[in-house]
Coordinates of C-alpha atoms in Angstrom, one line a residue:
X1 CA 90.2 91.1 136.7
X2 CA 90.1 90.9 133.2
X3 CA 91.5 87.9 130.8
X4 CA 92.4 90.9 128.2
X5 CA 95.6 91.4 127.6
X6 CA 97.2 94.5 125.4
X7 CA 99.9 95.4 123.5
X8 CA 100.3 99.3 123.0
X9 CA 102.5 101.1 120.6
X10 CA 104.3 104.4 121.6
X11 CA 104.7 106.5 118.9
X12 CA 108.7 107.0 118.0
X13 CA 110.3 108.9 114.8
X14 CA 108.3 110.3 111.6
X15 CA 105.2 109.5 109.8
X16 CA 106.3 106.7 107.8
X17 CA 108.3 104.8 110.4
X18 CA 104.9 105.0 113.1
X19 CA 103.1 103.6 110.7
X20 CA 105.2 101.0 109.8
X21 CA 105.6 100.2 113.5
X22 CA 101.6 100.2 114.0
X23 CA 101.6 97.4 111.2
X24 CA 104.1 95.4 112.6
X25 CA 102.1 95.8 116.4
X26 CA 99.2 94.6 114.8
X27 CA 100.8 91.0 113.5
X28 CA 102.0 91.0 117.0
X29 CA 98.6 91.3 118.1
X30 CA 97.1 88.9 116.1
X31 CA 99.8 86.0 116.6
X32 CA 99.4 86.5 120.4
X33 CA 96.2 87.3 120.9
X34 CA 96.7 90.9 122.0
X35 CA 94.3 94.0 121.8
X36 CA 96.0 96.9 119.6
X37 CA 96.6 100.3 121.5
X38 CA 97.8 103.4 119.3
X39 CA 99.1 105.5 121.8
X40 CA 100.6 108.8 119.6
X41 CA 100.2 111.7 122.7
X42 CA 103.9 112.4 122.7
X43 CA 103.2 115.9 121.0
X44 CA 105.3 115.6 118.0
X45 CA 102.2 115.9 115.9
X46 CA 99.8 118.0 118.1
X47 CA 99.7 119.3 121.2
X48 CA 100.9 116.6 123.5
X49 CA 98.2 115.0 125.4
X50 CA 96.2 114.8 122.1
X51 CA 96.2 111.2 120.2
X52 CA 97.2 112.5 116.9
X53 CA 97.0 109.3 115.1
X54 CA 92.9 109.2 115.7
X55 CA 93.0 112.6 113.7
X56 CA 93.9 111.3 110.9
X57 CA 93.8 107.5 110.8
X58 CA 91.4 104.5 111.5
X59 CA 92.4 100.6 111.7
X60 CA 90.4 98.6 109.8
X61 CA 90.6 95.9 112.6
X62 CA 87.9 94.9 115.7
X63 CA 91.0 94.1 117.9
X64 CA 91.7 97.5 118.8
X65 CA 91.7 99.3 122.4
X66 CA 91.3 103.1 122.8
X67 CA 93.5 104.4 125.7
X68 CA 90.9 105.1 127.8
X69 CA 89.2 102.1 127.4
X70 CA 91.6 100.3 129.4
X71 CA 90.1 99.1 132.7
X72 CA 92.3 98.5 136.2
X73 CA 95.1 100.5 134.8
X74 CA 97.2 100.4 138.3
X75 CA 96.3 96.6 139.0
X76 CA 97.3 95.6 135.4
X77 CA 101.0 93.7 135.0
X78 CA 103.2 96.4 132.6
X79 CA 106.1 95.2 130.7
X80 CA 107.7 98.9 132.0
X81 CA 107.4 100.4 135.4
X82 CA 107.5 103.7 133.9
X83 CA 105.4 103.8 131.2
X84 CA 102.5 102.2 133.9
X85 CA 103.5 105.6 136.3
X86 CA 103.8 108.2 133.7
X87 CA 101.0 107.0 131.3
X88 CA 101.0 110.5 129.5
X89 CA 105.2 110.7 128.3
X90 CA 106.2 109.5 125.3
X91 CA 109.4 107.5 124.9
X92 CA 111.9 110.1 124.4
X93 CA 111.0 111.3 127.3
X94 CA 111.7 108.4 129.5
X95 CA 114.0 106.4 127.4
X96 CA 117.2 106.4 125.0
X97 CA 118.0 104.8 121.9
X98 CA 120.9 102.7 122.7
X99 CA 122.1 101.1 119.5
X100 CA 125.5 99.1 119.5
X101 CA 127.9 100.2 117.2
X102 CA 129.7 96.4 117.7
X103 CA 126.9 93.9 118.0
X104 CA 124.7 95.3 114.9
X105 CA 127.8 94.1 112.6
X106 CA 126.5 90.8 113.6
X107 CA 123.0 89.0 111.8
X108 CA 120.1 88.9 113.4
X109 CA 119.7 85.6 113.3
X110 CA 122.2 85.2 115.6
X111 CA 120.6 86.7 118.6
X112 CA 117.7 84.0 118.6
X113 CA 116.9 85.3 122.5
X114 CA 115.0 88.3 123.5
X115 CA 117.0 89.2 126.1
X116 CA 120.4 88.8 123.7
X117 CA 118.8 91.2 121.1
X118 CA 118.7 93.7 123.6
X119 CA 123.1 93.9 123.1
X120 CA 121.9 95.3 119.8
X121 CA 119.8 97.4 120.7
X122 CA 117.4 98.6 123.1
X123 CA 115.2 101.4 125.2
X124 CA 117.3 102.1 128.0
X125 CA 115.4 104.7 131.0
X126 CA 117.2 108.0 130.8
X127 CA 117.6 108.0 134.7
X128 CA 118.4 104.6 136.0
X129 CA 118.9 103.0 133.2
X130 CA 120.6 99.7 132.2
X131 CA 121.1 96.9 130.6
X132 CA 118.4 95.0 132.5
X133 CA 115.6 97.7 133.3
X134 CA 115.7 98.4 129.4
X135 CA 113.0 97.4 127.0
X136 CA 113.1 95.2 123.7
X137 CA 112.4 96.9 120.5
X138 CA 108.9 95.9 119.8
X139 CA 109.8 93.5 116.3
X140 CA 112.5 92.2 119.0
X141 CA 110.4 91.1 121.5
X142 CA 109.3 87.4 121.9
X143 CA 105.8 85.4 121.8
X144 CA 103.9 84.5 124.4
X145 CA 104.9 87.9 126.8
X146 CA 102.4 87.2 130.3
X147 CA 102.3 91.2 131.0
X148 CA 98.5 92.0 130.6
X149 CA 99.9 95.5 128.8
X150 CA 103.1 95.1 126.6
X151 CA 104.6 98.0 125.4
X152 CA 106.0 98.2 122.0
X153 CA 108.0 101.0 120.8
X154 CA 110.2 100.5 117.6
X155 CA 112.1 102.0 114.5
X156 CA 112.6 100.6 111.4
X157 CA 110.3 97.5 111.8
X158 CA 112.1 94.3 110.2
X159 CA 109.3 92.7 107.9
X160 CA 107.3 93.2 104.6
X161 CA 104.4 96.1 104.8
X162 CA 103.0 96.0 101.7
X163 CA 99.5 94.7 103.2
X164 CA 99.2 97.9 105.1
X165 CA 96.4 99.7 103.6
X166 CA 94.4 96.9 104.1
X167 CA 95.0 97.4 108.2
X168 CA 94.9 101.3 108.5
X169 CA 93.0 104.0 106.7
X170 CA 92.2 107.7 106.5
X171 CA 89.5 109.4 108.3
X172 CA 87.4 110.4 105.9
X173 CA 88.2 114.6 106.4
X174 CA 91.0 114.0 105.6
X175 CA 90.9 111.6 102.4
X176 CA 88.2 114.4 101.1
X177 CA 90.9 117.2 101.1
X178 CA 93.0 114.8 99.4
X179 CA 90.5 113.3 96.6
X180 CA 89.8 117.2 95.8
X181 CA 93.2 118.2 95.7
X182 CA 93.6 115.5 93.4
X183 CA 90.8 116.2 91.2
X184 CA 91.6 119.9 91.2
X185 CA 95.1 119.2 89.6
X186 CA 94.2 116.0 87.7
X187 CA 96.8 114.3 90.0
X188 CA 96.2 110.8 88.6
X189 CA 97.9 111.9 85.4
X190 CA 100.7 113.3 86.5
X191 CA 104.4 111.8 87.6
X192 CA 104.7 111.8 91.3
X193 CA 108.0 112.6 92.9
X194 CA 109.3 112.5 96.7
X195 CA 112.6 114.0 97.6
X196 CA 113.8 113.6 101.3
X197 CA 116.7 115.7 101.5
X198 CA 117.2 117.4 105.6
X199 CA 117.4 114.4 107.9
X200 CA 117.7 111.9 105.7
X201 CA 119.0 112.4 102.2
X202 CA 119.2 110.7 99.2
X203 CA 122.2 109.3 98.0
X204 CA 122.1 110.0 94.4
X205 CA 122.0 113.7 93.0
X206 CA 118.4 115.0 93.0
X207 CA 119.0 116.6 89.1
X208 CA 119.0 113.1 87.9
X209 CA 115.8 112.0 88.7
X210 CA 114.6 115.4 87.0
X211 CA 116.7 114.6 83.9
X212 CA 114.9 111.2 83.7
X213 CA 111.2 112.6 83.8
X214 CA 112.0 115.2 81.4
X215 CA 113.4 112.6 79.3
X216 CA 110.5 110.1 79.8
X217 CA 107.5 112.2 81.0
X218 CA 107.9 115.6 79.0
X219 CA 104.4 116.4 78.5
X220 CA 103.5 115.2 82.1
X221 CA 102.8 117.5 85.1
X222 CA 105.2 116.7 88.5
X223 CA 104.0 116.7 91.7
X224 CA 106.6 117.1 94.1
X225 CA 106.4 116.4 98.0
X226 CA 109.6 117.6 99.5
X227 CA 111.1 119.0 102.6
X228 CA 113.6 120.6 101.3
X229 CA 113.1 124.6 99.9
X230 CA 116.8 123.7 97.8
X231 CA 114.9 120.8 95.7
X232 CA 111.9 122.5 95.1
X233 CA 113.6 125.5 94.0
X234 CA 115.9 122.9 91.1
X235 CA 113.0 121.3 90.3
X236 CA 110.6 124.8 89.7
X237 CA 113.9 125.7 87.5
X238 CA 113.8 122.9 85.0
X239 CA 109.9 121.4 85.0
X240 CA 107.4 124.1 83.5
X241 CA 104.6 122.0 84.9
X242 CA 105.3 121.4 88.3
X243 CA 102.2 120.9 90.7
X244 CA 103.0 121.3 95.4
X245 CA 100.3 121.1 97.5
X246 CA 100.2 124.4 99.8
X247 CA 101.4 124.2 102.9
X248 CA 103.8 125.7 105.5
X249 CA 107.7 126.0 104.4
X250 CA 109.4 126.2 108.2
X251 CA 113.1 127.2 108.0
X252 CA 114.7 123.5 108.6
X253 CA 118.5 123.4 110.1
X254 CA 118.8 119.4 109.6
X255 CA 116.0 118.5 111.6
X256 CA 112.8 116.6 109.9
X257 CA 109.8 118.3 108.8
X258 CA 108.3 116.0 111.7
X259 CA 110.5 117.3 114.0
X260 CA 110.5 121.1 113.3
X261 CA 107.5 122.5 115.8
X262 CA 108.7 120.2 118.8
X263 CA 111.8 121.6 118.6
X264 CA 110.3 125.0 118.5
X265 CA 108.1 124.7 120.5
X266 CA 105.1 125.3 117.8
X267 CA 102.3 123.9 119.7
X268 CA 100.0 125.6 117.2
X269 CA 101.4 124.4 114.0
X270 CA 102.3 120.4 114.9
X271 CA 98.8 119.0 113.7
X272 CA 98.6 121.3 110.5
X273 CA 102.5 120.0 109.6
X274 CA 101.7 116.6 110.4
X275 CA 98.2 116.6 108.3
X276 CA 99.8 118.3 105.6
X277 CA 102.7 115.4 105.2
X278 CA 99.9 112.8 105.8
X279 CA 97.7 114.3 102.7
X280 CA 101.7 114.5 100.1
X281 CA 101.7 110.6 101.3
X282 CA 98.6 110.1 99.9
X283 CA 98.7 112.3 96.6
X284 CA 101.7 110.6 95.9
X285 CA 100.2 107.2 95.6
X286 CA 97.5 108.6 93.4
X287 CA 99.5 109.8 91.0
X288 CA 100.1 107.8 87.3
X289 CA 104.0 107.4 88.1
X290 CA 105.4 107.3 91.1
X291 CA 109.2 108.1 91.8
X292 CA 109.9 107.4 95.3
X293 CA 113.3 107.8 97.2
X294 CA 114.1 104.2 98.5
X295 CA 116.0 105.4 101.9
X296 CA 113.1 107.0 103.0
X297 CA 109.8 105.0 104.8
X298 CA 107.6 108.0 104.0
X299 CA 108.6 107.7 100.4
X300 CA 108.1 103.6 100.4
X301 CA 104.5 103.6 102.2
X302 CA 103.3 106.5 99.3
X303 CA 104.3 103.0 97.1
X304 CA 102.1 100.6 98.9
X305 CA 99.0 102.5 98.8
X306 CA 99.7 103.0 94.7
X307 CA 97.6 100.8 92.4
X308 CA 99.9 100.5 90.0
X309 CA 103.4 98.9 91.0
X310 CA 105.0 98.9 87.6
X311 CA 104.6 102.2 87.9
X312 CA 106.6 102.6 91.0
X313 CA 110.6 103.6 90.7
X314 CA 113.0 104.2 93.3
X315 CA 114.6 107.1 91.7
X316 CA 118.0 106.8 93.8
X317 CA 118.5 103.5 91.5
X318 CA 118.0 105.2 88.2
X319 CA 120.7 105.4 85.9

């Protein structure tokens, strides 16, 4: 038997929050002496079965663990009976979200025990579940775990990510389409916008970040990554100059660009939606200003990767 041990991230929610969460696994790791495992089969972004975070992303780490380089899977120790029988689910389909309304009023500071953090939250097993055979959230869980595979699965990661692009990267197919977009449309002088607005929407009205670039950046050309055909449509209306990547426009009924062909049941089109967000991340961050919409992780990772943060503005906290 092997000394290894492993700590491997399930996929859970959009782009921005997996990534966020792959960040956070990987301080984990290196704090505890764990080998990284990005498992994203769950087939929101391709075809389930497929890893679609290999597609398009690299770490820049050694410490890393491909699925199926895992030796003695059965005679391994597995911080969750289920994920260790049903290797190929994803977390939805084995576990709920179970968020207290009551104990998240409360600091987190105040739940200084693993097992306490799980009254605010936790993974509980869809069949069978409770309070005990539920998992921690992965920046809940504790140091020092003695399972030789730990499973981390979380949302909304509680800690600082601005160091990111120096843990993951593009694959280089991917970056190409996206340096010759950019060069095609001279994206690195022109104002960078990101407006959120089915599943999660901003809280200020999207006109006024419009009214502030054509106050400030009239001569500029806009780049806009949306999901949403209503702010596309306003912003075509009043910027002359405006530059969108091509891609596919599904019909969305509240439901995340992200989410669209699960629901659908769009085997076919999951990769090609999920590239196509992963390339507006990155054109975002290349452009001269960036305008990003602060409630949404998407929005804020398009800010790390930009060179310039003085050129960075959360739009919903113009005035």
């Amino acid at each position: 038997m092997t000394n290894k041990k492993y700590l491997y991230v399930k996929g859970c929610a959009g782009l921005g929050n997996r990534l966020v969460t792959v960040y956070s696994a990987l301080q984990y790791c290196k704090k505890n002496n764990r080998s990284i495992v990005i498992d994203w089969t769950d087939g929101q972004f391709d075809k389930k079965g497929i890893n679609a975070f290999e597609k398009c992303f690299e770490m820049r780490v050694a410490n890393e663990t491909k699925i199926e380089a895992i030796p003695n899977w059965e005679q391994l120790t597995h911080s969750s009976v289920l994920f260790k029988k049903n290797k190929g689910e994803g977390v939805y389909d084995l576990y709920l979200d179970t968020q207290s309304t009551l104990w998240k009023k409360f600091p987190m500071k105040l739940f200084f025990l693993e097992s306490s953090r799980k009254l605010r939250r936790r993974w509980q097993p869809i069949k069978n579940g409770s309070f005990s055979n539920s998992l921690n959230f992965g920046s809940d869980l504790k140091d020092n775990r003695t399972e030789d595979v730990l499973y981390y699965v979380d949302s909304l990661p509680y800690l600082d990510y601005s160091e990111l692009p120096n843990s993951i990267k593009l694959k280089s197919a991917v970056a190409e389409k996206i340096n010759e977009f950019a060069r095609q449309n001279n994206i690195s002088k022109a104002v960078g916008v990101h407006v959120r607005n089915t599943d999660k929407r901003p809280t200020k009205e999207v006109i006024r970040v419009i009214d502030h670039i054509k106050a400030m950046h009239s001569t500029a050309s806009v780049f806009l990554s949306t999901d949403s055909k209503e702010a596309e449509d306003l912003f075509a209306k009043n910027i002359s100059n405006l530059i969108l990547f091509p891609k596919q426009k599904p019909q969305l009924n509240g439901e995340g660009m992200h989410q669209w062909a699960l629901y659908n049941n769009k085997d076919d089109q999951k990769y090609m939606l999920y590239e196509e967000c992963v390339i507006e991340m990155y054109l975002l961050s290349k452009c001269n200003y960036l305008y990003y919409q602060g409630n949404s992780t998407f929005s804020s990772i398009s800010k790390v990767h930009h060179n310039n943060k003085n050129n960075c503005y959360n739009w919903l906290k113009l005035q």
